[in-house]
Structure formats: C-alpha cells, structure tokens
Amino acid sequence: MIVATKQLFAHAYGKYAIGAYNINNLEQIIGMFQGSIDSQAPFIIQLSKGARGYSDKAFLEAMIRTADSLYPEAIFAVHLDHGDEKTCYDCIDSGFYSSVMIDASHEDFEENIAITKRVVDRAHAVGISVEAELGMLGGVEEDINVDESHACLTDPEQAKEFVERTGCDSLACAIGTSHGAYKFSGGQGIHFNVVEAIQNNLPGFPLVMHGSSSVPQDEVERINAAGGVLKGAKGVDTAQYLPAAKLGVCKVNIDTDGRLVWTRVHREFFRDKPGDFDLRGPGKIFMAEYAKFIASRNELLGSAGQLESVRASLKA
Ligand code: G3H
Ligand code: 13P
Ligand code: ZN
C-alpha cells in the first residue's frame, strides 16, 4: 500500500528511522519488497532523476504498482530523490508520488528558499509533501560532484529560518556524511552535536540523512577479490543509525550499499562461472541477496517489526 511519507514519519519520529532505498530495475524492486516483508518493515522507495531516465519512468511506476499488488502486506512511500524543479513538477503532476525532494542546496540561501517555496506551494496544493536540503554534502550525486573541501554542514539557525520560510515538510541536513563509497577520508563521522542543535531548533520536525551507506568492508573485500578495485572505500558506522533516529532523523538514504551487493554478486558469479551467459542466474542470486540486505538494514534502523503498528496507526 502506497502511503503518505508524513504518515511514516509521524510513526517513526524519535524512535526509529525509515530506510529510503534507491531503485533502478526489476530485481531491486523485488528484492526490496521481499526484504521488507521478511523484516516486517515500512520503507521508502526512492527514484532519482537518473533512475527515471535509465528505463522510462513509466516502467518503474508500472513495476512498483505490480509489486504493490503482489505484496499486499507492504506499506511504503514513493519518493523523488534529489529532484530539480522541473522533475519535481513532473512527479507532483503525475499523481504517483508520496513526496518529492527539491535539492537546491547548491544555490545560495535565498535562492534555495525561493526555489523550495515554489515547489512546496505546488506540492501542497495536491497533498504531496516536500523534502528540501540545506547545507552541502560531499561526494557525487546525479551530475553534481561536490568536492569534500566545498561540502558544508547545515547551520542549525539557518535550518529553522529555512523551514519556516519555505514550509517544507522534512529537511535533508549535511551532518558529516557524503554520497558514494568513499566517505570520511579524514576519519570523521556523523556530527551528532549538529543534529542535536538542529533538533533543538526544530523540535518534532523530521530530518533526513543522506549518504548513509555503511560500505561494509567484507563486501568491498569480496568485490576486490573478484576483480574490483575499490581502494579506501569507507562508510557510516551502522551503530550510529539509531542514535541519529532518536535525534529526529526519520529517513535514512541508502543507495551505494545496494550497488555494492549488485557488484559483488555479479563479479563473483562470472568469476566462478566464466562459461555462463544466462542473465537469470546472477539475477536470481541478486534478488535473494538484496532482500537479505534490505532486511538487515531495516533491523539496524529499527524499522523492522514495525509493520503492524504502522498499519494500526494508519487506521486510527
Ligand atoms: O544520491 C544519489 C543517489 O545515490 C542516486 O544516485 O543519481 O546515480 O541514481 P543516481
Ligand atoms: P549513499 O551513497 O551513501 O548510499 O547515499 C545515498 C543517498 O543519499 C541517496 O539520496
Ligand atoms: Zn542523497
């Protein structure tokens, strides 16, 4: 069942975080639904602009609708990840999305507010909620590459003003994480003092953590043992997910870790079966491994086991 993102946030706030996973293809969608049912967790499916262009967005929507009917137990929201203004309007007008993210964080403060406010007005007119971003994460996303030295943490005072002036429904904050497989080159981690200061300024307001992949070292080693070259890849400590959730982080974005599962499965498959050429062989293994991966993340985020309680809250 597709639900409003804010309904999931209302249930999770201060207790656990909802996993927001990016999808690009059929195998990921099946693995995500299976893993979420196995772990009895609500979840958020994220579609980036890149994913919407990889296959036509209509394919993704049709596959999600099909998964919804094949897994009637599932409770999830559909979200646009890192949207520009035009893509936000396309998603808002489609009527398919629970929420959109407008990412104008690369603009200056006033321009970020102006763009975000326009998207909020249009989204709220049709009951869709909006995630906005303030501050700048390092790493690569879509076609924007932010050098670590240009990344900047969210200013808690600005966060309050930004939310008040834009009317956005959740805020992606730069709190020390970055996109991709190479985070924390300087050995740093989540800046909990910044999260806490933002929560103090915005009590009860849902925060979002981007760049949350943990980049498991055993996964990196298996990829490298099967021909990959991922030197120095490092991610977020998963033990920090729940402490962040207690400070108001309701949505934790994970994409890179899923890509690592895909890479490991396919590299190992073709290393071990060099004569094989049936795509369904690695596809089947990937769907099962991705389901296990999603379930494991839901456990770490505290969303596992919440499904029936979320269902009850929706009826209340
Ligand atoms: O933060 C970006 C997400 O990892 C999506 O990546 O834009 O390559 O689909 P993508
Ligand atoms: P990772 O690259 O850490 O998986 O972050 C994904 C993300 O923030 C998607 O918006
Ligand atoms: Zn992101």
Coordinates of C-alpha atoms and ligand atoms in Angstrom, one line a residue:
M1 CA 0.0 0.0 0.0
I2 CA 1.4 3.4 -1.0
V3 CA 1.0 5.8 1.9
A4 CA 2.0 9.5 2.5
T5 CA 5.6 9.9 3.6
K6 CA 4.5 12.1 6.5
Q7 CA 2.4 9.2 7.9
L8 CA 5.5 7.1 8.1
F9 CA 7.5 9.9 9.7
A10 CA 4.8 10.5 12.3
H11 CA 5.1 6.9 13.4
A12 CA 8.9 6.8 13.4
Y13 CA 9.8 10.2 14.9
G14 CA 12.3 9.9 17.7
K15 CA 12.1 6.1 17.8
Y16 CA 13.5 4.6 14.6
A17 CA 14.3 5.6 11.0
I18 CA 12.7 4.5 7.8
G19 CA 15.1 3.1 5.2
A20 CA 14.9 5.0 1.9
Y21 CA 16.4 2.9 -0.8
N22 CA 17.0 3.9 -4.5
I23 CA 15.8 1.6 -7.2
N24 CA 16.6 1.3 -10.8
N25 CA 15.3 -2.0 -12.0
L26 CA 13.0 -5.0 -11.5
E27 CA 15.5 -7.1 -9.5
Q28 CA 15.9 -4.3 -6.9
I29 CA 12.2 -3.8 -6.6
I30 CA 11.5 -7.5 -6.0
G31 CA 14.4 -7.7 -3.5
M32 CA 13.2 -4.6 -1.7
F33 CA 9.6 -5.7 -1.3
Q34 CA 10.7 -9.3 -0.2
G35 CA 13.3 -8.0 2.3
S36 CA 10.8 -5.5 3.8
I37 CA 8.2 -8.2 4.2
D38 CA 10.7 -10.6 5.6
S39 CA 11.7 -7.9 8.2
Q40 CA 8.1 -6.6 8.6
A41 CA 9.2 -3.0 8.0
P42 CA 7.7 0.0 6.3
F43 CA 10.0 1.5 3.7
I44 CA 10.5 4.3 1.2
I45 CA 11.3 3.6 -2.5
Q46 CA 13.4 6.4 -4.0
L47 CA 13.6 7.2 -7.7
S48 CA 16.4 9.6 -8.8
K49 CA 16.3 11.6 -12.0
G50 CA 18.9 9.2 -13.3
A51 CA 16.8 6.2 -12.4
R52 CA 13.7 7.8 -14.1
G53 CA 15.8 8.2 -17.3
Y54 CA 17.6 4.8 -17.2
S55 CA 14.5 3.0 -18.3
D56 CA 11.5 5.2 -18.9
K57 CA 9.9 6.3 -15.6
A58 CA 6.7 4.6 -16.7
F59 CA 8.5 1.2 -16.4
L60 CA 9.5 1.9 -12.8
E61 CA 6.0 3.1 -11.9
A62 CA 4.4 0.1 -13.5
M63 CA 6.8 -2.3 -11.7
I64 CA 6.1 -0.6 -8.4
R65 CA 2.4 -0.9 -8.9
T66 CA 2.8 -4.5 -9.8
A67 CA 4.9 -5.2 -6.7
D68 CA 2.3 -3.4 -4.6
S69 CA -0.3 -5.9 -5.8
L70 CA 1.9 -8.9 -5.4
Y71 CA 2.9 -7.9 -1.9
P72 CA -0.4 -6.6 -0.4
E73 CA 1.1 -6.6 3.1
A74 CA 3.7 -4.0 2.2
I75 CA 3.4 -0.4 3.4
F76 CA 5.7 2.1 1.6
A77 CA 6.0 5.6 0.2
V78 CA 7.3 6.6 -3.2
H79 CA 9.7 9.5 -3.2
L80 CA 11.7 11.5 -5.8
D81 CA 15.3 11.7 -4.7
H82 CA 17.4 14.8 -5.4
G83 CA 14.9 16.5 -7.7
D84 CA 15.4 19.7 -9.7
E85 CA 12.4 22.0 -10.0
K86 CA 11.3 20.6 -13.4
T87 CA 11.5 17.0 -12.2
C88 CA 9.6 17.8 -9.0
Y89 CA 6.7 19.3 -11.0
D90 CA 6.7 16.2 -13.3
C91 CA 6.4 14.0 -10.2
I92 CA 3.8 16.2 -8.5
D93 CA 1.6 16.3 -11.6
S94 CA 1.9 12.5 -12.2
G95 CA -0.1 11.8 -9.0
F96 CA 2.1 8.7 -8.3
Y97 CA 4.5 10.1 -5.7
S98 CA 4.0 10.4 -1.9
S99 CA 6.7 13.1 -1.7
V100 CA 9.4 14.8 -3.7
M101 CA 12.8 16.2 -2.8
I102 CA 13.8 19.5 -4.2
D103 CA 17.6 19.8 -3.9
A104 CA 18.6 23.4 -4.4
S105 CA 21.3 23.1 -1.8
H106 CA 24.0 24.2 -4.4
E107 CA 22.2 27.6 -4.7
D108 CA 22.8 30.4 -2.2
F109 CA 20.4 30.5 0.8
E110 CA 17.9 33.0 -0.6
E111 CA 17.7 31.2 -4.0
N112 CA 17.4 27.8 -2.2
I113 CA 14.4 29.3 -0.2
A114 CA 12.8 30.8 -3.4
I115 CA 13.0 27.5 -5.4
T116 CA 12.0 25.3 -2.5
K117 CA 9.0 27.5 -1.7
R118 CA 7.7 27.3 -5.3
V119 CA 7.9 23.5 -5.2
V120 CA 6.3 23.4 -1.7
D121 CA 3.3 25.6 -2.9
R122 CA 2.7 23.4 -5.9
A123 CA 3.1 20.1 -4.0
H124 CA 1.0 21.1 -1.0
A125 CA -1.8 22.1 -3.4
V126 CA -2.2 18.4 -4.2
G127 CA -1.3 16.9 -0.8
I128 CA 2.2 15.9 -1.6
S129 CA 5.0 16.6 1.0
V130 CA 8.4 18.0 0.2
E131 CA 11.9 17.2 1.5
A132 CA 14.4 20.1 1.0
E133 CA 18.1 20.3 1.5
L134 CA 20.2 22.8 3.4
G135 CA 24.0 22.6 3.6
M136 CA 26.1 20.6 1.2
L137 CA 27.2 17.0 1.4
G138 CA 30.4 15.9 -0.3
G139 CA 30.5 13.2 -3.0
V140 CA 28.8 12.5 -6.2
E141 CA 25.0 12.7 -6.9
E142 CA 23.4 12.8 -10.3
D143 CA 25.6 15.1 -12.4
I144 CA 26.8 17.2 -9.4
N145 CA 30.1 16.4 -7.8
V146 CA 30.9 18.2 -4.6
D147 CA 34.5 18.2 -3.5
E148 CA 34.9 17.5 0.2
S149 CA 36.5 20.9 0.7
H150 CA 33.4 22.6 -0.6
A151 CA 31.0 20.5 1.4
C152 CA 29.5 22.5 4.4
L153 CA 27.5 21.4 7.4
T154 CA 23.9 22.7 7.9
D155 CA 23.8 25.7 10.2
P156 CA 21.1 25.0 12.9
E157 CA 20.0 28.6 13.0
Q158 CA 19.6 28.8 9.2
A159 CA 17.7 25.4 9.3
K160 CA 15.0 27.0 11.5
E161 CA 14.6 30.0 9.3
F162 CA 14.7 27.8 6.1
V163 CA 11.9 25.6 7.3
E164 CA 9.8 28.5 8.5
R165 CA 10.2 30.4 5.2
T166 CA 9.7 27.5 2.8
G167 CA 7.1 25.4 4.6
C168 CA 8.9 22.2 3.6
D169 CA 7.9 19.0 5.4
S170 CA 11.3 17.5 6.1
L171 CA 14.9 18.6 5.9
A172 CA 17.9 16.9 4.5
C173 CA 20.8 18.1 6.6
A174 CA 24.5 18.0 5.9
I175 CA 25.8 16.4 9.1
G176 CA 29.1 15.0 8.0
T177 CA 28.1 12.1 5.7
S178 CA 28.7 12.2 1.9
H179 CA 27.4 10.3 -1.1
G180 CA 29.1 7.3 -2.6
A181 CA 31.6 4.7 -1.4
Y182 CA 34.4 7.0 -0.3
K183 CA 33.2 8.8 2.8
F184 CA 35.2 10.1 5.7
S185 CA 38.6 10.3 4.1
G186 CA 39.7 12.3 7.1
G187 CA 38.3 9.7 9.6
Q188 CA 35.3 11.8 10.7
G189 CA 31.7 10.6 11.2
I190 CA 28.3 11.9 11.9
H191 CA 28.4 15.3 13.7
F192 CA 25.8 14.5 16.5
N193 CA 26.2 17.9 18.0
V194 CA 24.9 19.5 14.8
V195 CA 22.0 17.0 14.6
E196 CA 21.1 17.8 18.2
A197 CA 21.3 21.6 17.6
I198 CA 19.0 21.3 14.6
Q199 CA 16.5 19.2 16.6
N200 CA 16.5 21.7 19.4
N201 CA 15.7 24.4 16.9
L202 CA 13.1 22.3 15.1
P203 CA 11.5 20.0 17.7
G204 CA 9.3 17.3 16.2
F205 CA 10.4 18.2 12.7
P206 CA 11.5 15.2 10.5
L207 CA 15.2 15.2 9.5
V208 CA 16.7 13.2 6.7
M209 CA 20.2 11.8 6.5
H210 CA 21.7 11.4 3.0
G211 CA 24.9 9.5 2.3
S212 CA 24.1 6.8 4.9
S213 CA 25.6 3.7 3.2
S214 CA 28.0 1.8 5.5
V215 CA 30.2 0.4 2.7
P216 CA 30.7 -3.0 4.5
Q217 CA 34.4 -3.9 4.4
D218 CA 33.7 -7.6 3.8
E219 CA 31.6 -6.6 0.8
V220 CA 34.5 -4.4 -0.5
E221 CA 37.0 -7.3 0.0
R222 CA 34.8 -9.7 -1.8
I223 CA 34.4 -7.3 -4.7
N224 CA 38.1 -6.7 -4.9
A225 CA 38.9 -10.5 -4.6
A226 CA 36.6 -10.9 -7.7
G227 CA 38.4 -8.3 -9.8
G228 CA 37.1 -5.0 -8.4
V229 CA 39.3 -2.1 -7.4
L230 CA 37.6 -0.2 -4.6
K231 CA 40.6 1.1 -2.6
G232 CA 39.9 3.1 0.6
A233 CA 36.1 2.8 0.4
K234 CA 34.6 3.7 3.7
G235 CA 31.1 4.4 5.0
V236 CA 28.9 5.3 8.0
D237 CA 29.0 3.2 11.2
T238 CA 25.6 1.4 11.3
A239 CA 25.7 1.6 15.1
Q240 CA 25.0 5.4 14.6
Y241 CA 21.7 4.9 12.7
L242 CA 19.6 4.6 15.9
P243 CA 21.2 7.4 17.9
A244 CA 20.6 9.6 14.9
A245 CA 17.0 8.4 14.7
K246 CA 16.5 9.4 18.4
L247 CA 17.5 12.9 17.4
G248 CA 14.8 13.2 14.8
V249 CA 16.3 11.6 11.8
C250 CA 13.3 9.8 10.3
K251 CA 14.6 8.9 6.9
V252 CA 18.0 7.3 6.2
N253 CA 19.0 7.2 2.5
I254 CA 20.9 4.2 1.3
D255 CA 21.9 3.5 -2.3
T256 CA 25.6 2.8 -2.5
D257 CA 25.4 -0.3 -0.3
G258 CA 22.8 -1.8 -2.6
R259 CA 25.1 -1.2 -5.6
L260 CA 27.9 -3.0 -3.8
V261 CA 25.6 -6.0 -3.3
W262 CA 24.9 -6.0 -7.0
T263 CA 28.6 -5.6 -7.9
R264 CA 29.7 -8.4 -5.6
V265 CA 27.0 -10.8 -6.8
H266 CA 27.8 -10.3 -10.5
R267 CA 31.6 -10.2 -10.1
E268 CA 31.6 -13.4 -8.1
F269 CA 29.1 -15.1 -10.4
F270 CA 31.1 -14.5 -13.6
R271 CA 34.4 -15.2 -11.9
D272 CA 33.1 -18.6 -10.8
K273 CA 31.1 -19.4 -13.9
P274 CA 33.1 -17.9 -16.8
G275 CA 31.2 -20.0 -19.3
D276 CA 27.8 -18.8 -18.2
F277 CA 25.7 -16.3 -20.1
D278 CA 22.2 -16.6 -18.7
L279 CA 21.3 -13.3 -17.1
R280 CA 18.8 -15.0 -14.8
G281 CA 21.5 -16.9 -12.9
P282 CA 23.1 -13.8 -11.3
G283 CA 19.7 -12.1 -11.3
K284 CA 18.1 -14.7 -9.0
I285 CA 21.1 -14.6 -6.6
F286 CA 21.0 -10.8 -6.6
M287 CA 17.3 -10.6 -5.7
A288 CA 17.8 -13.0 -2.8
E289 CA 20.9 -11.2 -1.6
Y290 CA 19.3 -7.8 -2.0
A291 CA 16.3 -9.0 0.1
K292 CA 18.7 -10.1 2.8
F293 CA 20.5 -6.7 2.6
I294 CA 17.3 -4.7 2.9
A295 CA 16.1 -6.8 5.9
S296 CA 19.5 -6.3 7.6
R297 CA 19.3 -2.5 7.1
N298 CA 15.8 -2.4 8.4
E299 CA 16.9 -4.2 11.5
L300 CA 19.7 -1.7 12.1
L301 CA 17.4 1.3 11.5
G302 CA 14.8 -0.1 14.0
S303 CA 12.0 -0.2 11.3
A304 CA 12.0 -4.0 11.3
G305 CA 9.0 -5.3 13.2
Q306 CA 7.0 -2.0 12.9
L307 CA 4.7 -3.0 10.0
E308 CA 1.6 -4.0 12.0
S309 CA 2.0 -1.0 14.4
V310 CA 2.2 1.3 11.3
R311 CA -0.9 -0.4 9.8
A312 CA -2.8 0.2 13.1
S313 CA -1.7 3.9 13.1
L314 CA -3.0 4.4 9.6
K315 CA -6.4 3.2 10.6
A316 CA -6.5 5.3 13.8
Ligands
G3H1 O1 22.3 10.5 -4.0 C1 22.1 10.0 -5.1 C2 21.7 8.6 -5.2 O2 22.7 7.7 -4.8 C3 21.1 8.3 -6.6 O3 22.2 8.1 -7.5 O4 21.6 9.8 -9.2 O5 23.1 7.9 -9.7 O6 20.7 7.5 -9.4 P1 21.8 8.3 -9.1
13P2 P1 24.8 6.6 -0.3 O1 25.7 7.0 -1.4 O2 25.6 6.7 1.0 O3 24.1 5.3 -0.4 O4 23.7 7.8 -0.2 C1 22.5 7.7 -0.9 C2 21.7 8.9 -0.9 O5 21.9 9.8 -0.1 C3 20.6 9.0 -1.9 O6 19.9 10.2 -1.8
ZN3 ZN 21.3 11.8 -1.3

